[in-house]
Amino acid sequence: MFSAGSGYWFTQKVLCWRAAASIAWSVLLLPATTAAFVVLSKFSILHPVRMLADCASVLVSAGSVFSFILLTGVIIMVGFLTFEYYTVIPMIACSKVALLGRLLHPRQLLYCLAHGLMGVVVGWCCAVTIGYRYETLGSVCPKTDGDGPAHMCLNEHHLLLLLEGGFVGLSHGLLGVIHNMNYVSFGTVQQHKYLCFKGSLPLAVKCSAAQAFYSVRNFLVFYFFLGHIPRAWICRSLSLHLDSSAHPLDTISGLLDLSLLYHLWISAAYLLFSWCITLLLFRIFVTEAYSFPVQSTFTEEAPQCLPKVLSEKQPMILKFLALQDLSLLSQHSPSRRSQVFSLSQPGGHAHNWNAISKECLSLLAELTQRLVSYHETVATNGRTKSLSSSSEQKTSSESSGTEDSMSSRPAFLMKTPASVFLRSMGAGPQSPLTSPFTPDLDSPFASPTLRRLTAPLDPGSPWHGSVQSPHVMRRAPKLWSTSTDSQVNGSPPASPASLPSPKPESSRPSFLAQFFQNRREQLPEASSQALFADSQAHIWALEGLSYLVQASFTEDQFGVVQTTLPSILSSMLLLQEAVDRHFKLPHASSKPVRSPVSLGDSSHKTLRFALRATLKTAIYRITSTFGAHLHAVQMSAEHRKRLQHFLEYKE
Amino acid sequence: MCSLALFPPPLPNGQTTLCESNNELLSGNKEDTQNASPLSLHFPRESLKLHSRTESSSKAAFLDHSETLWMRSAAAWRDGGLTGLLNEITDSDSEVPKWLSVGSGCILALLRWISSFHSSLFPHLTLSCEDMIAEFSQVLNWSDCVVRAFAWHPHTDKFAVALLDESIKIYNPKSTTTPTLKHRLQRNVAAMQWKPLCASALAVACQNCLLVWHVDPCSLSTRPSSSCAQVLSHPGHGPVTSIAWSPSGALLLSASPMDTSMMVWDVAAESCVPLQRVGGGGVTFLSWSPDGSHVLASTPSALFRVWETRMWTCERWPCLKGRCQSGCWSPDGSRLLFAVEGETVIYALTFAGAPAGVSTSSLTGPQAAAVVADLSETTFHTEDGDLIVGGEIQSLSWDPRGERLAVLLKGDPQATNRPAIIAVFKTRTSPIFELLPCGFVQGEPGVEPRLMQFHPNFQHGALLTVCWSSGRITHVPFYFLSSAVPHVALSGSPSLLHPLERPADFANQSLFTELIS
């Protein structure tokens, strides 16, 4: 109960303020953006004076003030949605079906719809601001038949802008879900917020202009084919008439109007840019480094200290910021390092170091465990096996696994990205099948060290349920015992694909399942990405640990680090082995396709490479600091051999 | 003021510097140098297969082939961007409407006018790519140099050599294979550096991009495929003239005189963060302090910056005469020595945040740089006639223990008695900064030093590797006992090697009493 409340202070005192500050700044920037939009929308090279007069009159008119207030509301709403939906661990869809499932998730659907709705509002504001033929939805029909009562006619240009705003907003929301736009990544280098913002502004301009271009193109195609539906609906519901004299816009000649196209593009670009600025500011503000105290003299501040905060689970960003702070302090701040190495005053325990190292080691062990289980579930040929062979293997699965209680069925149709872990862990019951294909029996993964390391995994970590599940734990001894019958079997090993149907009767898949099965194998690299989705935390943990160990060589007066050095080294080497094995899988080492300029942050796609590089550097940092002293550290012969490679710079 | 007149006179003709022992530089004649060290290499110019013709001249070998205007325009857009497209349209005025060709011609002229205005502010922008690298490189006379870049591995005894034929060879005394690295994009290599705390990664600054080679030290392959290289490129960021790895191995910096921003690369993610400040017109030379806290970034103008690497803020240092040509950091990162083009002195800056023992005046660092050495021209009377030594400085190099400082002096290629020469100083950083003359490092007669680098962890003192204009690479050891206490620097290996040092040397019984601080 105490820990439940301790994450709350951070949300209350820091996160909300950061979000509020970012929203306030984006609102403050709105007048500048709007002025630029007004100037660009009124742009005419032939009448510069009239253009300026127009702009001035628009900027001070009452309508624009009202629309400005509306826009402010929209920006606040966008900022609020960003705050509500942001994540530091990207959701990676492992298949197209999963992606579709995510899009249709009510929460995401709500996000998209809200953006579409706000797009309509921005479209209306744009129409009012541009004025001219876009100003109102209805207009008095030109008299065609003498002196009838004056009808109100639909102004299709206005409708076009409204629909365009909605379309662009909706597609922005959809693309945001697909491209993980709500993913907040932490920068490579620390910079002041202003410089950071200034640096990313050109990219924001470029992205929103390009994105607006594509959105307008798509919108025009949409309107050309389906434009009559919303038009008729609006006419019916508002009892407006269609102006028969005006040229309908859903024709080629109607749409081929340069000024119309320009206005559509500029308003789409304005919409995207103002939202993009909001997103950018939010990312910058929320990822700003936060300095946690290492220890405090007051007990009521204890939950806000680094060792305590590191073990927090919620909110996730708190853990990330704490790890970032750990990595920074270990590199740059000798005074805070000395607090980490200090002993508690009565008692003389190294509580700070113990808590920090335990948390970091459990993170590393958890990743190792995840990689090992994934590797066991994936066949040695690297493909996820097709469903057909699972029926052959059902006998052995019956014989070996009685753990049908593992309900991995819901993971079948709806593969939410995080479920890659579920999937790999769900392999527990059947993984004896893969045992002959896991490398040699003296695999270090079965070493007692690992079991010892996995033991202190905190309950409540996101993968706690799966990692710690009795199936996985029970599986370990079975690795050897069941290897004979699957050798007899001789078929390709089981795969995650076959796992969702552990019960024998479900082994004959329906047509629909088969279809989904095929769809599921389409994004081979994604599973690898999803496996390393939260690796930024591990990277910081590795950096923090290795820098602290390096500093301990000269700064640690009481030798508190020495006691944990063997376990640090062994867990790093274990992870190194697991990562090496993972990168031997096909697709794991293939680089992601360079995405063109987009607002989405694609840094999560390369986290596994960053983790690999950081891991190696971390081990080298320790070996180069301690050198030959490492021979005195107790460790297994295999680890010693591996470490010798590092000492000789041969890795 | 330390002047060159205090130096021992240069060697007579035919003698080459072999090593420093017992506090004096020993010399020998040519026979002695041949078998001096197994790592001495020789790349005669004739042995390299050079490109005989440039790519543009090979066009004549192919038949003329006409394409439609659209195809040519698309190709021009792809190859040359907007100016290429405009050029193409202006050139093919017979096929396009008159107004289009005239209009594009006008826009082209306007663009050229603007760019000429821009380059009148920054004259280096008019240089061609190779001239620019030659201008800003740390290598003397880069374009004519057989060995274009040299890099010792920071932890082991291997090194990489970039040659005139655009290949890189890696030599390791412990293995018989010498991998040769070639890549399509590996052209005009200006600099190389091995990644610290890594066995395999080598960053190479090329004409249009950065390459990061991953050469497995255990592999027996002599021609690693180009898939072992990561290509890091950013539009407008080329030619890259300088690169610097952070001492922790996490980040890679790259600089180009054409690009006003300096790039901070996250190599694993192949992403970069541009760091831009107003003024300077480019970045030419980068040097990361060994403790990782500061980065020197010089610009083509009379201005250089010192970045602080925690929040990436910078101090501006305007110079009076010219641009900062070269610089080097003391091992603890507290002191920066630099040389300015057009001046013959070495300046020093002291920074705060240094380890204890170094007294610093204020937290913000010094207000002005202090002159620590005067290298103006000095005439030595030798038996072969007068020899003038001194002048502008091409590059500075400080050995990792902070005991020897090597200065490559440009000399004058026209005058025969003013050769380029390496002057070596003895330095001491604590308790006070001292600079004492040591001697000149000379090669065979008629051969100039082009490039020099200290071995990062030589056990018995310092080891200076010199690449000569003849294509020879030699190593000059300086045997001495380290006077300083073991460094408490965070990065780099601690000095575990002290017990191995030769106890017989009493090198620090200083003979020179001239004290400069």
PDB file of C-alpha atoms in Angstrom, chain B residues 336-474:
ATOM      1  CA  LEU B 336      43.558  22.192 -23.664  1.00  0.00           C
ATOM      2  CA  LEU B 337      46.493  23.094 -25.879  1.00  0.00           C
ATOM      3  CA  PHE B 338      45.706  24.493 -29.279  1.00  0.00           C
ATOM      4  CA  ALA B 339      47.381  26.089 -32.249  1.00  0.00           C
ATOM      5  CA  VAL B 340      45.957  28.819 -34.425  1.00  0.00           C
ATOM      6  CA  GLU B 341      46.549  29.090 -38.140  1.00  0.00           C
ATOM      7  CA  GLY B 342      48.861  31.991 -38.982  1.00  0.00           C
ATOM      8  CA  GLU B 343      50.459  32.048 -35.574  1.00  0.00           C
ATOM      9  CA  THR B 344      53.519  30.238 -34.334  1.00  0.00           C
ATOM     10  CA  VAL B 345      52.583  29.789 -30.731  1.00  0.00           C
ATOM     11  CA  ILE B 346      50.811  27.167 -28.670  1.00  0.00           C
ATOM     12  CA  TYR B 347      48.027  28.357 -26.411  1.00  0.00           C
ATOM     13  CA  ALA B 348      46.677  26.706 -23.320  1.00  0.00           C
ATOM     14  CA  LEU B 349      43.252  26.837 -21.711  1.00  0.00           C
ATOM     15  CA  THR B 350      42.528  25.437 -18.288  1.00  0.00           C
ATOM     16  CA  PHE B 351      39.110  24.152 -17.411  1.00  0.00           C
ATOM     17  CA  ALA B 352      37.365  23.717 -14.136  1.00  0.00           C
ATOM     18  CA  GLY B 353      35.935  20.478 -12.993  1.00  0.00           C
ATOM     19  CA  ALA B 354      39.371  18.957 -13.110  1.00  0.00           C
ATOM     20  CA  PRO B 355      40.530  16.466 -10.515  1.00  0.00           C
ATOM     21  CA  ALA B 356      41.829  17.815  -7.283  1.00  0.00           C
ATOM     22  CA  GLY B 357      45.297  19.238  -7.282  1.00  0.00           C
ATOM     23  CA  VAL B 358      44.792  21.553 -10.202  1.00  0.00           C
ATOM     24  CA  SER B 359      43.980  24.985  -9.019  1.00  0.00           C
ATOM     25  CA  THR B 360      41.387  26.686 -11.148  1.00  0.00           C
ATOM     26  CA  SER B 361      40.559  30.302 -10.893  1.00  0.00           C
ATOM     27  CA  SER B 362      36.816  30.195 -11.427  1.00  0.00           C
ATOM     28  CA  LEU B 363      34.070  27.747 -12.234  1.00  0.00           C
ATOM     29  CA  THR B 364      33.424  29.188 -15.641  1.00  0.00           C
ATOM     30  CA  GLY B 365      36.914  28.524 -16.833  1.00  0.00           C
ATOM     31  CA  PRO B 366      39.546  30.929 -17.994  1.00  0.00           C
ATOM     32  CA  GLN B 367      38.871  34.255 -19.599  1.00  0.00           C
ATOM     33  CA  ALA B 368      41.767  34.145 -22.005  1.00  0.00           C
ATOM     34  CA  ALA B 369      44.157  31.595 -23.340  1.00  0.00           C
ATOM     35  CA  ALA B 370      47.757  31.714 -22.208  1.00  0.00           C
ATOM     36  CA  VAL B 371      50.680  31.342 -24.562  1.00  0.00           C
ATOM     37  CA  VAL B 372      52.778  28.410 -23.420  1.00  0.00           C
ATOM     38  CA  ALA B 373      55.271  27.976 -26.231  1.00  0.00           C
ATOM     39  CA  ASP B 374      56.694  30.097 -28.992  1.00  0.00           C
ATOM     40  CA  LEU B 375      57.676  28.147 -32.071  1.00  0.00           C
ATOM     41  CA  SER B 376      58.755  31.019 -34.281  1.00  0.00           C
ATOM     42  CA  GLU B 377      61.431  30.325 -36.828  1.00  0.00           C
ATOM     43  CA  THR B 378      64.868  29.607 -35.473  1.00  0.00           C
ATOM     44  CA  THR B 379      68.040  29.066 -37.483  1.00  0.00           C
ATOM     45  CA  PHE B 380      70.311  26.221 -36.560  1.00  0.00           C
ATOM     46  CA  HIS B 381      73.838  26.169 -37.938  1.00  0.00           C
ATOM     47  CA  THR B 382      74.633  22.617 -38.889  1.00  0.00           C
ATOM     48  CA  GLU B 383      77.438  21.162 -40.907  1.00  0.00           C
ATOM     49  CA  ASP B 384      75.094  20.850 -43.891  1.00  0.00           C
ATOM     50  CA  GLY B 385      74.337  24.519 -43.809  1.00  0.00           C
ATOM     51  CA  ASP B 386      71.750  26.588 -42.050  1.00  0.00           C
ATOM     52  CA  LEU B 387      68.484  24.924 -41.208  1.00  0.00           C
ATOM     53  CA  ILE B 388      65.429  26.963 -40.351  1.00  0.00           C
ATOM     54  CA  VAL B 389      63.012  25.282 -38.023  1.00  0.00           C
ATOM     55  CA  GLY B 390      59.720  26.639 -36.809  1.00  0.00           C
ATOM     56  CA  GLY B 391      56.660  28.334 -38.142  1.00  0.00           C
ATOM     57  CA  GLU B 392      53.042  27.332 -38.330  1.00  0.00           C
ATOM     58  CA  ILE B 393      51.755  24.259 -36.608  1.00  0.00           C
ATOM     59  CA  GLN B 394      49.996  21.475 -38.463  1.00  0.00           C
ATOM     60  CA  SER B 395      49.010  19.249 -35.606  1.00  0.00           C
ATOM     61  CA  LEU B 396      49.502  18.651 -31.923  1.00  0.00           C
ATOM     62  CA  SER B 397      49.582  15.354 -30.130  1.00  0.00           C
ATOM     63  CA  TRP B 398      49.906  14.670 -26.443  1.00  0.00           C
ATOM     64  CA  ASP B 399      50.834  11.248 -25.180  1.00  0.00           C
ATOM     65  CA  PRO B 400      48.243   9.515 -22.965  1.00  0.00           C
ATOM     66  CA  ARG B 401      50.285  10.031 -19.805  1.00  0.00           C
ATOM     67  CA  GLY B 402      50.746  13.704 -20.425  1.00  0.00           C
ATOM     68  CA  GLU B 403      54.535  13.567 -20.489  1.00  0.00           C
ATOM     69  CA  ARG B 404      55.430  14.199 -24.113  1.00  0.00           C
ATOM     70  CA  LEU B 405      53.922  16.652 -26.538  1.00  0.00           C
ATOM     71  CA  ALA B 406      54.658  16.263 -30.231  1.00  0.00           C
ATOM     72  CA  VAL B 407      54.195  19.229 -32.545  1.00  0.00           C
ATOM     73  CA  LEU B 408      54.216  18.821 -36.297  1.00  0.00           C
ATOM     74  CA  LEU B 409      55.565  22.010 -37.845  1.00  0.00           C
ATOM     75  CA  LYS B 410      54.545  22.811 -41.396  1.00  0.00           C
ATOM     76  CA  GLY B 411      57.814  24.107 -42.737  1.00  0.00           C
ATOM     77  CA  ASP B 412      57.952  25.466 -46.225  1.00  0.00           C
ATOM     78  CA  PRO B 413      57.719  23.080 -49.157  1.00  0.00           C
ATOM     79  CA  GLN B 414      59.392  25.604 -51.484  1.00  0.00           C
ATOM     80  CA  ALA B 415      62.493  26.278 -49.439  1.00  0.00           C
ATOM     81  CA  THR B 416      64.897  23.359 -49.099  1.00  0.00           C
ATOM     82  CA  ASN B 417      66.275  24.398 -45.747  1.00  0.00           C
ATOM     83  CA  ARG B 418      62.905  24.743 -44.058  1.00  0.00           C
ATOM     84  CA  PRO B 419      61.586  21.195 -43.783  1.00  0.00           C
ATOM     85  CA  ALA B 420      58.527  20.038 -41.957  1.00  0.00           C
ATOM     86  CA  ILE B 421      59.682  18.606 -38.688  1.00  0.00           C
ATOM     87  CA  ILE B 422      58.322  17.186 -35.473  1.00  0.00           C
ATOM     88  CA  ALA B 423      59.356  18.957 -32.306  1.00  0.00           C
ATOM     89  CA  VAL B 424      58.825  17.060 -29.070  1.00  0.00           C
ATOM     90  CA  PHE B 425      58.363  18.698 -25.688  1.00  0.00           C
ATOM     91  CA  LYS B 426      58.462  17.163 -22.279  1.00  0.00           C
ATOM     92  CA  THR B 427      55.427  18.166 -20.316  1.00  0.00           C
ATOM     93  CA  ARG B 428      54.302  17.885 -16.790  1.00  0.00           C
ATOM     94  CA  THR B 429      50.824  18.790 -15.625  1.00  0.00           C
ATOM     95  CA  SER B 430      51.172  18.673 -11.873  1.00  0.00           C
ATOM     96  CA  PRO B 431      51.878  20.405  -9.581  1.00  0.00           C
ATOM     97  CA  ILE B 432      52.293  23.128 -12.192  1.00  0.00           C
ATOM     98  CA  PHE B 433      52.150  22.955 -15.920  1.00  0.00           C
ATOM     99  CA  GLU B 434      55.621  22.769 -17.401  1.00  0.00           C
ATOM    100  CA  LEU B 435      56.866  22.519 -20.930  1.00  0.00           C
ATOM    101  CA  LEU B 436      60.490  21.558 -21.512  1.00  0.00           C
ATOM    102  CA  PRO B 437      62.273  21.002 -24.805  1.00  0.00           C
ATOM    103  CA  CYS B 438      63.055  17.430 -25.721  1.00  0.00           C
ATOM    104  CA  GLY B 439      64.231  17.333 -29.318  1.00  0.00           C
ATOM    105  CA  PHE B 440      63.363  16.942 -32.969  1.00  0.00           C
ATOM    106  CA  VAL B 441      62.181  13.739 -34.562  1.00  0.00           C
ATOM    107  CA  GLN B 442      63.648  13.399 -38.024  1.00  0.00           C
ATOM    108  CA  GLY B 443      63.408  10.792 -40.719  1.00  0.00           C
ATOM    109  CA  GLU B 444      65.461   9.889 -43.719  1.00  0.00           C
ATOM    110  CA  PRO B 445      66.837  12.775 -45.732  1.00  0.00           C
ATOM    111  CA  GLY B 446      64.312  14.353 -48.036  1.00  0.00           C
ATOM    112  CA  VAL B 447      61.377  12.698 -46.327  1.00  0.00           C
ATOM    113  CA  GLU B 448      58.809  14.755 -44.473  1.00  0.00           C
ATOM    114  CA  PRO B 449      56.632  13.699 -41.585  1.00  0.00           C
ATOM    115  CA  ARG B 450      52.993  13.821 -42.576  1.00  0.00           C
ATOM    116  CA  LEU B 451      51.023  12.402 -39.732  1.00  0.00           C
ATOM    117  CA  MET B 452      51.734  11.384 -36.189  1.00  0.00           C
ATOM    118  CA  GLN B 453      49.949   9.699 -33.352  1.00  0.00           C
ATOM    119  CA  PHE B 454      50.880   8.465 -29.908  1.00  0.00           C
ATOM    120  CA  HIS B 455      50.248   4.864 -28.952  1.00  0.00           C
ATOM    121  CA  PRO B 456      47.382   4.905 -26.442  1.00  0.00           C
ATOM    122  CA  ASN B 457      48.905   2.505 -23.926  1.00  0.00           C
ATOM    123  CA  PHE B 458      52.612   2.030 -24.390  1.00  0.00           C
ATOM    124  CA  GLN B 459      54.032   0.440 -21.282  1.00  0.00           C
ATOM    125  CA  HIS B 460      57.504   1.959 -21.082  1.00  0.00           C
ATOM    126  CA  GLY B 461      56.740   5.587 -21.712  1.00  0.00           C
ATOM    127  CA  ALA B 462      55.363   6.963 -24.924  1.00  0.00           C
ATOM    128  CA  LEU B 463      55.454   5.656 -28.456  1.00  0.00           C
ATOM    129  CA  LEU B 464      55.089   8.101 -31.306  1.00  0.00           C
ATOM    130  CA  THR B 465      54.050   6.672 -34.628  1.00  0.00           C
ATOM    131  CA  VAL B 466      55.006   8.803 -37.608  1.00  0.00           C
ATOM    132  CA  CYS B 467      53.835   8.396 -41.189  1.00  0.00           C
ATOM    133  CA  TRP B 468      56.355   9.804 -43.643  1.00  0.00           C
ATOM    134  CA  SER B 469      55.899  11.200 -47.098  1.00  0.00           C
ATOM    135  CA  SER B 470      57.716   8.195 -48.534  1.00  0.00           C
ATOM    136  CA  GLY B 471      54.921   5.939 -47.380  1.00  0.00           C
ATOM    137  CA  ARG B 472      56.882   4.581 -44.469  1.00  0.00           C
ATOM    138  CA  ILE B 473      55.448   4.261 -41.001  1.00  0.00           C
ATOM    139  CA  THR B 474      57.898   4.225 -38.131  1.00  0.00           C
TER     140      THR B 474
END
